[in-house]
CSV table of C-alpha atoms in Angstrom, one decimal:
chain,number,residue,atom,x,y,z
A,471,UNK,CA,-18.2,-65.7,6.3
A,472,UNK,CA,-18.6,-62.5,8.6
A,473,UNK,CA,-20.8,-62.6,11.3
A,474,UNK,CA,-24.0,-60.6,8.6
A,475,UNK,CA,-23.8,-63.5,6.7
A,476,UNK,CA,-23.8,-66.3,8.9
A,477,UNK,CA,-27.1,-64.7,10.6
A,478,UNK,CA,-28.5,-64.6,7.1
A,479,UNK,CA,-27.5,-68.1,5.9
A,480,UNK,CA,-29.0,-69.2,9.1
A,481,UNK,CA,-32.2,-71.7,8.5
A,482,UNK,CA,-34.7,-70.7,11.2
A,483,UNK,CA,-36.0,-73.8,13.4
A,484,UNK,CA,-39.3,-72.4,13.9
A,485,UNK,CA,-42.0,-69.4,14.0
A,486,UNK,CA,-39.8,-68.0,16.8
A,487,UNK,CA,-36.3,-68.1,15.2
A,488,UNK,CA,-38.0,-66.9,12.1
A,489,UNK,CA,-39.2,-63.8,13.3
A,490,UNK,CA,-36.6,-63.2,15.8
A,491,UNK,CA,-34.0,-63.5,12.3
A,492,UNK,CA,-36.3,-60.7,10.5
A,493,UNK,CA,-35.6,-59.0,13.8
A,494,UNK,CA,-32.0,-59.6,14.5
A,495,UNK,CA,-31.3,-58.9,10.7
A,496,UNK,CA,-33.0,-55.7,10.9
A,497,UNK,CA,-31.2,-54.7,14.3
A,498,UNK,CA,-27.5,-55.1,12.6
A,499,UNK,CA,-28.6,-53.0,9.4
A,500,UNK,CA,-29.3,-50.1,11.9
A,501,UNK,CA,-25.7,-49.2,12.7
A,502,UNK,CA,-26.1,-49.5,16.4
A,503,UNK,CA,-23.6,-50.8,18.7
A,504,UNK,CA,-24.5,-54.3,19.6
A,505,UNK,CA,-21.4,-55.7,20.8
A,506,UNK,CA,-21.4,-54.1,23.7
A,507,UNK,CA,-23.7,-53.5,27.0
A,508,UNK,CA,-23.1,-49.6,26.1
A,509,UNK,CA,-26.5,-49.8,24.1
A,510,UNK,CA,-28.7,-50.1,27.2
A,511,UNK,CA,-31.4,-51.0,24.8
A,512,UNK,CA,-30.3,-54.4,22.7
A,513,UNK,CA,-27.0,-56.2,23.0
A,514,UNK,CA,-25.6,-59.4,22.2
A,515,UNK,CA,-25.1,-62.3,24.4
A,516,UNK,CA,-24.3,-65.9,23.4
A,517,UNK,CA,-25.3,-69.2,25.2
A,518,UNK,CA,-24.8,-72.9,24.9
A,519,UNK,CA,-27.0,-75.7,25.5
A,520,UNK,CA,-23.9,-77.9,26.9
A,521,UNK,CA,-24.9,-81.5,26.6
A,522,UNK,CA,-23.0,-84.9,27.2
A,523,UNK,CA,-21.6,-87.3,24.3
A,524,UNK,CA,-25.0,-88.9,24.1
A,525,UNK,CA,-27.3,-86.0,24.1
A,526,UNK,CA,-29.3,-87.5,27.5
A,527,UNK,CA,-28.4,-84.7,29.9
A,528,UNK,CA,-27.8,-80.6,29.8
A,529,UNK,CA,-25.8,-78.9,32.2
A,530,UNK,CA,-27.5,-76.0,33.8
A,531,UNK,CA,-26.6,-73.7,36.6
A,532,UNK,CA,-28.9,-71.8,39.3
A,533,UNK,CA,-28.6,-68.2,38.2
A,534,UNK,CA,-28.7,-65.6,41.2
A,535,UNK,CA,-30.7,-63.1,39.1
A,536,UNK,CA,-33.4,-65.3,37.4
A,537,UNK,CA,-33.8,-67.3,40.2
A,538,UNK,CA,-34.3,-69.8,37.7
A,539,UNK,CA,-31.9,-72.8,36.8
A,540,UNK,CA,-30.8,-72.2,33.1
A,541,UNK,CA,-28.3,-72.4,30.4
A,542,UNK,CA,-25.2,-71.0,30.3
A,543,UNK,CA,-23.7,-67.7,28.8
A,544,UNK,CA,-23.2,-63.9,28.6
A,545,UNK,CA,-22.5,-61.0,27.0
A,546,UNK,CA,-20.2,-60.0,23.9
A,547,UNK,CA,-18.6,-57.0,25.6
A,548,UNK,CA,-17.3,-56.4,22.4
A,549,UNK,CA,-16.3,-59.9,21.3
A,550,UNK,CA,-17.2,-60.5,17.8
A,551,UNK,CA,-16.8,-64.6,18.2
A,552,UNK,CA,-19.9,-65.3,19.7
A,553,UNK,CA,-18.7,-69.2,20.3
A,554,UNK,CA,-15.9,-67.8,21.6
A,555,UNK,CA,-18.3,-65.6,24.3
A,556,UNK,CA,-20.0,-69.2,24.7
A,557,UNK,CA,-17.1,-71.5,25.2
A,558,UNK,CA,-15.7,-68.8,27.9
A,559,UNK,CA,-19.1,-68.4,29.7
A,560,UNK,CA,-19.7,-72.2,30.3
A,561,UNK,CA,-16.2,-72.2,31.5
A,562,UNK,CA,-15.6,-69.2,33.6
A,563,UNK,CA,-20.1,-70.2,35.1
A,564,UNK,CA,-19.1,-74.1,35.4
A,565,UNK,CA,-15.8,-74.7,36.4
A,566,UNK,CA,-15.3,-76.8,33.9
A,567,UNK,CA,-11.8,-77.0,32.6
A,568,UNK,CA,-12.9,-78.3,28.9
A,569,UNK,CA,-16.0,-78.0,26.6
A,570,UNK,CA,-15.8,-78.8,23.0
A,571,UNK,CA,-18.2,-77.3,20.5
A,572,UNK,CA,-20.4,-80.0,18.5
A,573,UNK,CA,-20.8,-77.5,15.7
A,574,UNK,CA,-19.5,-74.5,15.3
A,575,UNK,CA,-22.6,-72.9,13.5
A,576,UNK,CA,-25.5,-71.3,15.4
A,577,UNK,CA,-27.6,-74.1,16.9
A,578,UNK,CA,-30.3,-71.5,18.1
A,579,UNK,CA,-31.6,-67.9,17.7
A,580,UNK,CA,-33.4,-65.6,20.3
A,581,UNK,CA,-34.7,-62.2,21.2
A,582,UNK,CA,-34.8,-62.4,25.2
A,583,UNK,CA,-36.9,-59.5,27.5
A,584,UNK,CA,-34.7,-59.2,30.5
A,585,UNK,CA,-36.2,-57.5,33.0
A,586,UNK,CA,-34.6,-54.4,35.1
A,587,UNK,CA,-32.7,-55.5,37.9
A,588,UNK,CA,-29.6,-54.8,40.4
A,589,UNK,CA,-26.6,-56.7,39.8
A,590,UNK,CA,-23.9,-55.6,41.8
A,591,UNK,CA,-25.5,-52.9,43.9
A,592,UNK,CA,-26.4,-50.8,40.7
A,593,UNK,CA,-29.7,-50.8,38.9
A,594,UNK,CA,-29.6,-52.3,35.5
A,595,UNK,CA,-32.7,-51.3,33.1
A,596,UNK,CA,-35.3,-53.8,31.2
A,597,UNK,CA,-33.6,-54.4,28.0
A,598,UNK,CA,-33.4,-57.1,25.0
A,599,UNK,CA,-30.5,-60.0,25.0
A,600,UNK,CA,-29.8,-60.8,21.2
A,601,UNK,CA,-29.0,-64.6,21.7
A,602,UNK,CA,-27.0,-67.0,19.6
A,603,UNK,CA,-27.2,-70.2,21.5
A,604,UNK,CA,-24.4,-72.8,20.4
A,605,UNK,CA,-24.4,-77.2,20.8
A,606,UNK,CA,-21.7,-77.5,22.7
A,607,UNK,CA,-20.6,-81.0,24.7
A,608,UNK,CA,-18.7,-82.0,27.7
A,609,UNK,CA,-18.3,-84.4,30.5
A,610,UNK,CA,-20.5,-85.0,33.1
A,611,UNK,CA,-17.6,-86.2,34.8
A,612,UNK,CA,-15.8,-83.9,35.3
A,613,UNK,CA,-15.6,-81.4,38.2
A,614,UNK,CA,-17.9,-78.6,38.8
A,615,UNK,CA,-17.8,-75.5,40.6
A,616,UNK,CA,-20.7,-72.3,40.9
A,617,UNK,CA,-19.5,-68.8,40.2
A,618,UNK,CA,-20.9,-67.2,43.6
A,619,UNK,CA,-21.1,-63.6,41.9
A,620,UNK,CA,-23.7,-65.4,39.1
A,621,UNK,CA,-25.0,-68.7,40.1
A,622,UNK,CA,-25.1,-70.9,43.1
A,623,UNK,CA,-25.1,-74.2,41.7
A,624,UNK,CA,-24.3,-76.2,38.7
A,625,UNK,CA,-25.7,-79.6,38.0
A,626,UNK,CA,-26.4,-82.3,35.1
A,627,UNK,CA,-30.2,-83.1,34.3
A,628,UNK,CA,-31.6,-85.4,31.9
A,629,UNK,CA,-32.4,-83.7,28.9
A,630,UNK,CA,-36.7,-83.6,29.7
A,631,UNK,CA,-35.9,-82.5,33.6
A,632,UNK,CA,-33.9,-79.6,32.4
A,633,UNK,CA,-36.5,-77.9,30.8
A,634,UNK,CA,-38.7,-78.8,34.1
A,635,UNK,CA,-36.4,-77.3,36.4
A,636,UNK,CA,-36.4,-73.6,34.5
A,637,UNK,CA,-38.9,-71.5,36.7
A,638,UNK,CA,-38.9,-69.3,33.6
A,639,UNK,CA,-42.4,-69.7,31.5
A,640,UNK,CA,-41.4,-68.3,28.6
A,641,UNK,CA,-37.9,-71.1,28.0
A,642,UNK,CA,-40.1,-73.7,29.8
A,643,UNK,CA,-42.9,-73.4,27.6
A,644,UNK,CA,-40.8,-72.5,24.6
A,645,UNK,CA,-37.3,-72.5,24.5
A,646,UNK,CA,-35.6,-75.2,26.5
A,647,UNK,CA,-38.3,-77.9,24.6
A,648,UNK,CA,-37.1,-76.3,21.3
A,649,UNK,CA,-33.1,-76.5,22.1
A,650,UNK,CA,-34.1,-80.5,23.3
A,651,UNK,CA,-35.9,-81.1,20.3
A,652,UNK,CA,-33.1,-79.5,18.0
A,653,UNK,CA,-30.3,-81.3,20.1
A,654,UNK,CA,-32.3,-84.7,19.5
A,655,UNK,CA,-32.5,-84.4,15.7
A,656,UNK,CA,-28.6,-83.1,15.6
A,657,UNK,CA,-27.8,-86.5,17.3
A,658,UNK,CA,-30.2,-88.7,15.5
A,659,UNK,CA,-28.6,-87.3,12.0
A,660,UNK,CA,-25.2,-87.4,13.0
A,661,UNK,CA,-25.7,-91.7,13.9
């Protein structure tokens, strides 16, 4: 199934995933470049809500430019395996030597604002982040390390806290309950 279809085939969680599917749907049928941060305007960008084997905590990390602690993830850059993106991002923003998708379908859509900024010395202009969040799982275990250019921390919280510690309104209020809520039910139907 290409990467269309999947979108397509996705069932939307919510009012927000529904209209942010009409949206996303609507983007690709353009013929715009959205693999890549060379459309200033809209890109994509792929997280993961990186839980333990029980579902209790989430793994976030303090990002430098959202001054906010949040999931993990990045850019395509041109990658058209947005897991793939995922699985690299939690690694490279971790230090975690090992994460293991629970699904490999989308566990989450989003349109994101992201507000201009400087990252790196150079000014970077308000744009959209076209998200595919993935479920993915690892252990709190093992060793973690910040990635000083992005973030300067990385911690576990329990599930509830993670969404308390985001200094972001819009994924307090709206996203971080929804991925807990989704994350809940994927473990509840998988006992």
């Amino acid at each position: 199934m290409n990467f269309r279809e999947e979108m397509k085939a996705y069932v939307p969680f919510n009012e927000q995933e529904a209209g942010d599917q009409r949206e996303l749907l609507a983007l690709m049928d353009t013929g715009m470049d959205l693999w890549t941060r060379e459309n200033g305007i809209a890109h994509w960008t792929a997280s993961a809500w990186v839980t333990d084997k029980s579902g209790g905590k989430v793994l976030l990390c303090y990002h430098n430019i959202y001054r906010s602690w949040s999931w993990l993830g990045g850019h395509a850059d041109g990658e058209h395996d947005l897991l793939a993106v995922a699985e690299r991002e939690v690694l490279e923003e971790s230090g975690l030597s090992k994460v293991t998708p629970l699904s490999e379908k989308i566990f989450s859509l989003e349109i994101l604002t992201v507000d201009g900024h400087e990252k790196r010395g150079v000014y970077v202009p308000s744009h959209l982040h076209l998200n595919v969040t993935y479920l993915l799982q690892a252990d709190p275990e093992a060793p973690l390390s910040k990635k000083a250019d992005e973030n300067s921390a990385v911690a576990w919280f329990p599930a509830g806290e993670a969404v308390e510690a985001s200094s972001e309104p819009w994924f307090r209020e709206r996203i971080y309950p929804k991925l807990n809520e989704k994350m809940a039910r994927f473990f509840k139907n998988r006992a």
